[in-house]
Each structure stands twice: as structure tokens, then as C-alpha cells.
């Protein structure tokens, strides 16, 4: 499930009356949080534009339950929204690409641990003590990326190697369950279902921990967020990585983020490592 955004937004300035245009390509959507509700997690997607004349403009979209667009909101402050984008949750078929044929490593846990030790050495040897140090920020971003890679590769391996887990995902995941195939398609490609499941898993945004928690629970019976010792810090790490990657270490107000001290980066690495170890134990310990 992804957010689509089409067209142009036109906004009239509150003082001058001038109408400004914002292109859909200017928006960078990301999952920024959510809450646990009766039917599962509610996921909040957001795109923020810092316009030179209009100031901060925000588009928000809420997914609840998983796969359903519950609400969306556009905030242009004191200005007037003349015309908005067409935006919402994308349910359509995605175009295939080489990434969807990606083969996960056979041991994602070992890959993650190698990354943990390597980045720890880099931090010790080349990191700085200031919270705005570039190397610290790069190492921090990689640590969160390594978590995402572990989550994605582990789920992919487990599902593709366990027909029961794959069937649970097909039965309970809305995107997979609604796919329809003709007998002709199935006869021409016996592994069609497996390929579609693989493509679907490769398309998931694994930084969206609440959604990943749902997928792990459906397929493997493991609630990964219940294994986290500090969920708030994990969610914060994901958001900070977004600011590092998409805003070059600045928040949406344009203020430089200076929390990336050596101690903070190492503490986050240790938190992620403990989280991964707990998930690995739960996944390996589940009934076969």
C-alpha cells in the first residue's frame, strides 16, 4: 500500500491574494506515526512543503484499518486552498522492476550483525562528539536502514519457505487477497502466486513498523512491537532517519538536528540490535 498524489494544488495567499501552484512532485510522503486501535494500527502518512511565500504546507493521510483510507487533511495555514491534489492510498497493480526480483540473503541476521559491528567500529574511529557531526549522522541512518533490511529479508525468507505462512498472508492481507488470476495465467506460470507474494513483500515500506508488526503477526504469529524494549525511541529513530535522508539533517521547520552525538548513535544501535535479537529468537522459536 502506497500513497498516490496527482495534479496540482493552487493556494491563494492570505495577504496578497496571489495564487501559487504546488506540484505533486514536490511532495515527499512518509509514514510519521500512528496509534493502536480496536481493529489494529492506524497509520499516519504526511507530506510537508516549506514554500518560500506560503510557509509550511501539510498534507496528511490516515490508514485505518490496514489497507483502508480513513481520513485525509490538507493544512495550508491562514491561506485559501483553491484546488487540491487528488491523493489517497494506492490500491492498483505496481509496475514490475528488477528490485522485486531481489533475492534476500540466506541469513539476514548475520548480515545485520556484521553491519552492527562494522558501523560501531566506524563510529569509534571516525565519529565526532558533536551532535551535528556528518559521520555520526550517516552511521545513524545506516543503522536504521539495516533494521529495515533485516525485517524485510527475514519476513521474505520465512514466508517463501513456509507454505502455511504464505497462505495466511494471502488470506488476511487485503492487497494480496483481492488479486485475481485466470486459469490461463496460472497454467502458463505455475509459480505465479509465489511471485506475486514476493513482489508484494518487496514493495512494503519496512520503516513503517506498525504495518510491519501486522504482517509479521499475520504470517508468523509474531508481534514484533511487543518485543521492543523502547518503542518510542524506535519510532523516533525512524523519523530522525527520514530527516537525515530527505532533509540533510534538518527538521521540517528548517532547524538543524543536533542529537547525533557518539553516545546517542551508539545507544540507538544497541537498542536496534536488542530489538533484532528478540525478533530473531521469536521467529526461530515459533512452531514449525
PDB file of N, CA, C and O in Angstrom, residues 91-124:
ATOM      1  N   UNK A  91      -4.165   1.429  -4.532  1.00  0.00           N
ATOM      2  CA  UNK A  91      -4.514   0.012  -4.489  1.00  0.00           C
ATOM      3  C   UNK A  91      -4.179  -0.702  -5.790  1.00  0.00           C
ATOM      4  O   UNK A  91      -4.356  -1.901  -5.904  1.00  0.00           O
ATOM      5  N   UNK A  92      -3.720   0.050  -6.768  1.00  0.00           N
ATOM      6  CA  UNK A  92      -3.513  -0.533  -8.084  1.00  0.00           C
ATOM      7  C   UNK A  92      -2.294  -1.428  -8.159  1.00  0.00           C
ATOM      8  O   UNK A  92      -1.461  -1.482  -7.261  1.00  0.00           O
ATOM      9  N   UNK A  93      -2.190  -2.125  -9.281  1.00  0.00           N
ATOM     10  CA  UNK A  93      -1.062  -3.021  -9.539  1.00  0.00           C
ATOM     11  C   UNK A  93       0.195  -2.203  -9.763  1.00  0.00           C
ATOM     12  O   UNK A  93       0.201  -1.233 -10.503  1.00  0.00           O
ATOM     13  N   UNK A  94       1.275  -2.565  -9.144  1.00  0.00           N
ATOM     14  CA  UNK A  94       2.527  -1.862  -9.310  1.00  0.00           C
ATOM     15  C   UNK A  94       3.283  -2.385 -10.518  1.00  0.00           C
ATOM     16  O   UNK A  94       3.206  -3.562 -10.865  1.00  0.00           O
ATOM     17  N   UNK A  95       4.041  -1.499 -11.148  1.00  0.00           N
ATOM     18  CA  UNK A  95       4.866  -1.898 -12.273  1.00  0.00           C
ATOM     19  C   UNK A  95       6.008  -2.776 -11.776  1.00  0.00           C
ATOM     20  O   UNK A  95       6.673  -2.448 -10.803  1.00  0.00           O
ATOM     21  N   UNK A  96       6.279  -3.897 -12.449  1.00  0.00           N
ATOM     22  CA  UNK A  96       7.395  -4.737 -12.032  1.00  0.00           C
ATOM     23  C   UNK A  96       8.723  -4.057 -12.307  1.00  0.00           C
ATOM     24  O   UNK A  96       8.864  -3.296 -13.257  1.00  0.00           O
ATOM     25  N   UNK A  97       9.706  -4.330 -11.478  1.00  0.00           N
ATOM     26  CA  UNK A  97      11.052  -3.846 -11.728  1.00  0.00           C
ATOM     27  C   UNK A  97      12.055  -4.845 -11.172  1.00  0.00           C
ATOM     28  O   UNK A  97      11.691  -5.853 -10.576  1.00  0.00           O
ATOM     29  N   UNK A  98      13.326  -4.573 -11.412  1.00  0.00           N
ATOM     30  CA  UNK A  98      14.353  -5.533 -11.009  1.00  0.00           C
ATOM     31  C   UNK A  98      14.378  -5.746  -9.505  1.00  0.00           C
ATOM     32  O   UNK A  98      14.718  -6.824  -9.017  1.00  0.00           O
ATOM     33  N   UNK A  99      14.045  -4.691  -8.722  1.00  0.00           N
ATOM     34  CA  UNK A  99      14.079  -4.793  -7.262  1.00  0.00           C
ATOM     35  C   UNK A  99      13.118  -5.852  -6.751  1.00  0.00           C
ATOM     36  O   UNK A  99      13.384  -6.535  -5.763  1.00  0.00           O
ATOM     37  N   UNK A 100      12.002  -6.045  -7.454  1.00  0.00           N
ATOM     38  CA  UNK A 100      11.028  -7.023  -6.998  1.00  0.00           C
ATOM     39  C   UNK A 100      11.527  -8.456  -7.177  1.00  0.00           C
ATOM     40  O   UNK A 100      10.992  -9.386  -6.594  1.00  0.00           O
ATOM     41  N   UNK A 101      12.557  -8.665  -7.992  1.00  0.00           N
ATOM     42  CA  UNK A 101      13.149  -9.987  -8.175  1.00  0.00           C
ATOM     43  C   UNK A 101      14.344 -10.200  -7.238  1.00  0.00           C
ATOM     44  O   UNK A 101      15.049 -11.198  -7.354  1.00  0.00           O
ATOM     45  N   UNK A 102      14.544  -9.269  -6.343  1.00  0.00           N
ATOM     46  CA  UNK A 102      15.671  -9.322  -5.409  1.00  0.00           C
ATOM     47  C   UNK A 102      15.619 -10.603  -4.578  1.00  0.00           C
ATOM     48  O   UNK A 102      14.564 -11.004  -4.084  1.00  0.00           O
ATOM     49  N   UNK A 103      16.760 -11.265  -4.450  1.00  0.00           N
ATOM     50  CA  UNK A 103      16.873 -12.464  -3.625  1.00  0.00           C
ATOM     51  C   UNK A 103      17.455 -12.069  -2.270  1.00  0.00           C
ATOM     52  O   UNK A 103      18.566 -11.541  -2.190  1.00  0.00           O
ATOM     53  N   UNK A 104      16.715 -12.335  -1.217  1.00  0.00           N
ATOM     54  CA  UNK A 104      17.179 -11.988   0.125  1.00  0.00           C
ATOM     55  C   UNK A 104      18.364 -12.873   0.505  1.00  0.00           C
ATOM     56  O   UNK A 104      18.452 -14.029   0.085  1.00  0.00           O
ATOM     57  N   UNK A 105      19.287 -12.360   1.309  1.00  0.00           N
ATOM     58  CA  UNK A 105      20.390 -13.200   1.788  1.00  0.00           C
ATOM     59  C   UNK A 105      19.845 -14.348   2.631  1.00  0.00           C
ATOM     60  O   UNK A 105      18.784 -14.219   3.262  1.00  0.00           O
ATOM     61  N   UNK A 106      20.561 -15.442   2.642  1.00  0.00           N
ATOM     62  CA  UNK A 106      20.071 -16.627   3.357  1.00  0.00           C
ATOM     63  C   UNK A 106      20.057 -16.431   4.869  1.00  0.00           C
ATOM     64  O   UNK A 106      19.291 -17.082   5.572  1.00  0.00           O
ATOM     65  N   UNK A 107      20.904 -15.520   5.368  1.00  0.00           N
ATOM     66  CA  UNK A 107      20.983 -15.290   6.814  1.00  0.00           C
ATOM     67  C   UNK A 107      20.949 -13.778   7.096  1.00  0.00           C
ATOM     68  O   UNK A 107      21.994 -13.169   7.352  1.00  0.00           O
ATOM     69  N   UNK A 108      19.772 -13.161   7.050  1.00  0.00           N
ATOM     70  CA  UNK A 108      19.676 -11.710   7.292  1.00  0.00           C
ATOM     71  C   UNK A 108      20.185 -11.293   8.663  1.00  0.00           C
ATOM     72  O   UNK A 108      20.691 -10.182   8.815  1.00  0.00           O
ATOM     73  N   UNK A 109      20.063 -12.167   9.645  1.00  0.00           N
ATOM     74  CA  UNK A 109      20.538 -11.841  10.991  1.00  0.00           C
ATOM     75  C   UNK A 109      22.049 -11.655  11.000  1.00  0.00           C
ATOM     76  O   UNK A 109      22.561 -10.703  11.594  1.00  0.00           O
ATOM     77  N   UNK A 110      22.760 -12.537  10.332  1.00  0.00           N
ATOM     78  CA  UNK A 110      24.221 -12.414  10.282  1.00  0.00           C
ATOM     79  C   UNK A 110      24.624 -11.146   9.532  1.00  0.00           C
ATOM     80  O   UNK A 110      25.569 -10.453   9.932  1.00  0.00           O
ATOM     81  N   UNK A 111      23.912 -10.831   8.452  1.00  0.00           N
ATOM     82  CA  UNK A 111      24.190  -9.607   7.702  1.00  0.00           C
ATOM     83  C   UNK A 111      23.996  -8.389   8.601  1.00  0.00           C
ATOM     84  O   UNK A 111      24.814  -7.457   8.617  1.00  0.00           O
ATOM     85  N   UNK A 112      22.900  -8.409   9.379  1.00  0.00           N
ATOM     86  CA  UNK A 112      22.647  -7.284  10.280  1.00  0.00           C
ATOM     87  C   UNK A 112      23.750  -7.164  11.321  1.00  0.00           C
ATOM     88  O   UNK A 112      24.236  -6.062  11.598  1.00  0.00           O
ATOM     89  N   UNK A 113      24.143  -8.287  11.924  1.00  0.00           N
ATOM     90  CA  UNK A 113      25.156  -8.233  12.975  1.00  0.00           C
ATOM     91  C   UNK A 113      26.501  -7.767  12.427  1.00  0.00           C
ATOM     92  O   UNK A 113      27.233  -7.018  13.091  1.00  0.00           O
ATOM     93  N   UNK A 114      26.848  -8.190  11.207  1.00  0.00           N
ATOM     94  CA  UNK A 114      28.082  -7.692  10.587  1.00  0.00           C
ATOM     95  C   UNK A 114      28.013  -6.182  10.427  1.00  0.00           C
ATOM     96  O   UNK A 114      29.002  -5.467  10.678  1.00  0.00           O
ATOM     97  N   UNK A 115      26.840  -5.689  10.017  1.00  0.00           N
ATOM     98  CA  UNK A 115      26.660  -4.248   9.847  1.00  0.00           C
ATOM     99  C   UNK A 115      26.774  -3.529  11.186  1.00  0.00           C
ATOM    100  O   UNK A 115      27.406  -2.468  11.285  1.00  0.00           O
ATOM    101  N   UNK A 116      26.181  -4.111  12.224  1.00  0.00           N
ATOM    102  CA  UNK A 116      26.230  -3.509  13.561  1.00  0.00           C
ATOM    103  C   UNK A 116      27.676  -3.338  14.029  1.00  0.00           C
ATOM    104  O   UNK A 116      28.064  -2.266  14.512  1.00  0.00           O
ATOM    105  N   UNK A 117      28.467  -4.387  13.890  1.00  0.00           N
ATOM    106  CA  UNK A 117      29.857  -4.324  14.358  1.00  0.00           C
ATOM    107  C   UNK A 117      30.688  -3.376  13.489  1.00  0.00           C
ATOM    108  O   UNK A 117      31.534  -2.631  14.014  1.00  0.00           O
ATOM    109  N   UNK A 118      30.450  -3.396  12.185  1.00  0.00           N
ATOM    110  CA  UNK A 118      31.224  -2.541  11.290  1.00  0.00           C
ATOM    111  C   UNK A 118      30.933  -1.065  11.553  1.00  0.00           C
ATOM    112  O   UNK A 118      31.851  -0.245  11.643  1.00  0.00           O
ATOM    113  N   UNK A 119      29.649  -0.716  11.673  1.00  0.00           N
ATOM    114  CA  UNK A 119      29.306   0.687  11.926  1.00  0.00           C
ATOM    115  C   UNK A 119      29.780   1.124  13.317  1.00  0.00           C
ATOM    116  O   UNK A 119      30.133   2.285  13.518  1.00  0.00           O
ATOM    117  N   UNK A 120      29.793   0.189  14.268  1.00  0.00           N
ATOM    118  CA  UNK A 120      30.322   0.515  15.589  1.00  0.00           C
ATOM    119  C   UNK A 120      31.798   0.877  15.528  1.00  0.00           C
ATOM    120  O   UNK A 120      32.254   1.822  16.184  1.00  0.00           O
ATOM    121  N   UNK A 121      32.555   0.120  14.708  1.00  0.00           N
ATOM    122  CA  UNK A 121      33.973   0.429  14.533  1.00  0.00           C
ATOM    123  C   UNK A 121      34.156   1.787  13.855  1.00  0.00           C
ATOM    124  O   UNK A 121      35.042   2.571  14.240  1.00  0.00           O
ATOM    125  N   UNK A 122      33.340   2.056  12.841  1.00  0.00           N
ATOM    126  CA  UNK A 122      33.426   3.335  12.140  1.00  0.00           C
ATOM    127  C   UNK A 122      33.122   4.500  13.089  1.00  0.00           C
ATOM    128  O   UNK A 122      33.794   5.541  13.044  1.00  0.00           O
ATOM    129  N   UNK A 123      32.115   4.318  13.921  1.00  0.00           N
ATOM    130  CA  UNK A 123      31.745   5.370  14.869  1.00  0.00           C
ATOM    131  C   UNK A 123      32.891   5.636  15.844  1.00  0.00           C
ATOM    132  O   UNK A 123      33.220   6.794  16.128  1.00  0.00           O
ATOM    133  N   UNK A 124      33.494   4.562  16.332  1.00  0.00           N
ATOM    134  CA  UNK A 124      34.588   4.719  17.292  1.00  0.00           C
ATOM    135  C   UNK A 124      35.804   5.389  16.662  1.00  0.00           C
ATOM    136  O   UNK A 124      36.458   6.237  17.286  1.00  0.00           O
TER     137      UNK A 124
END
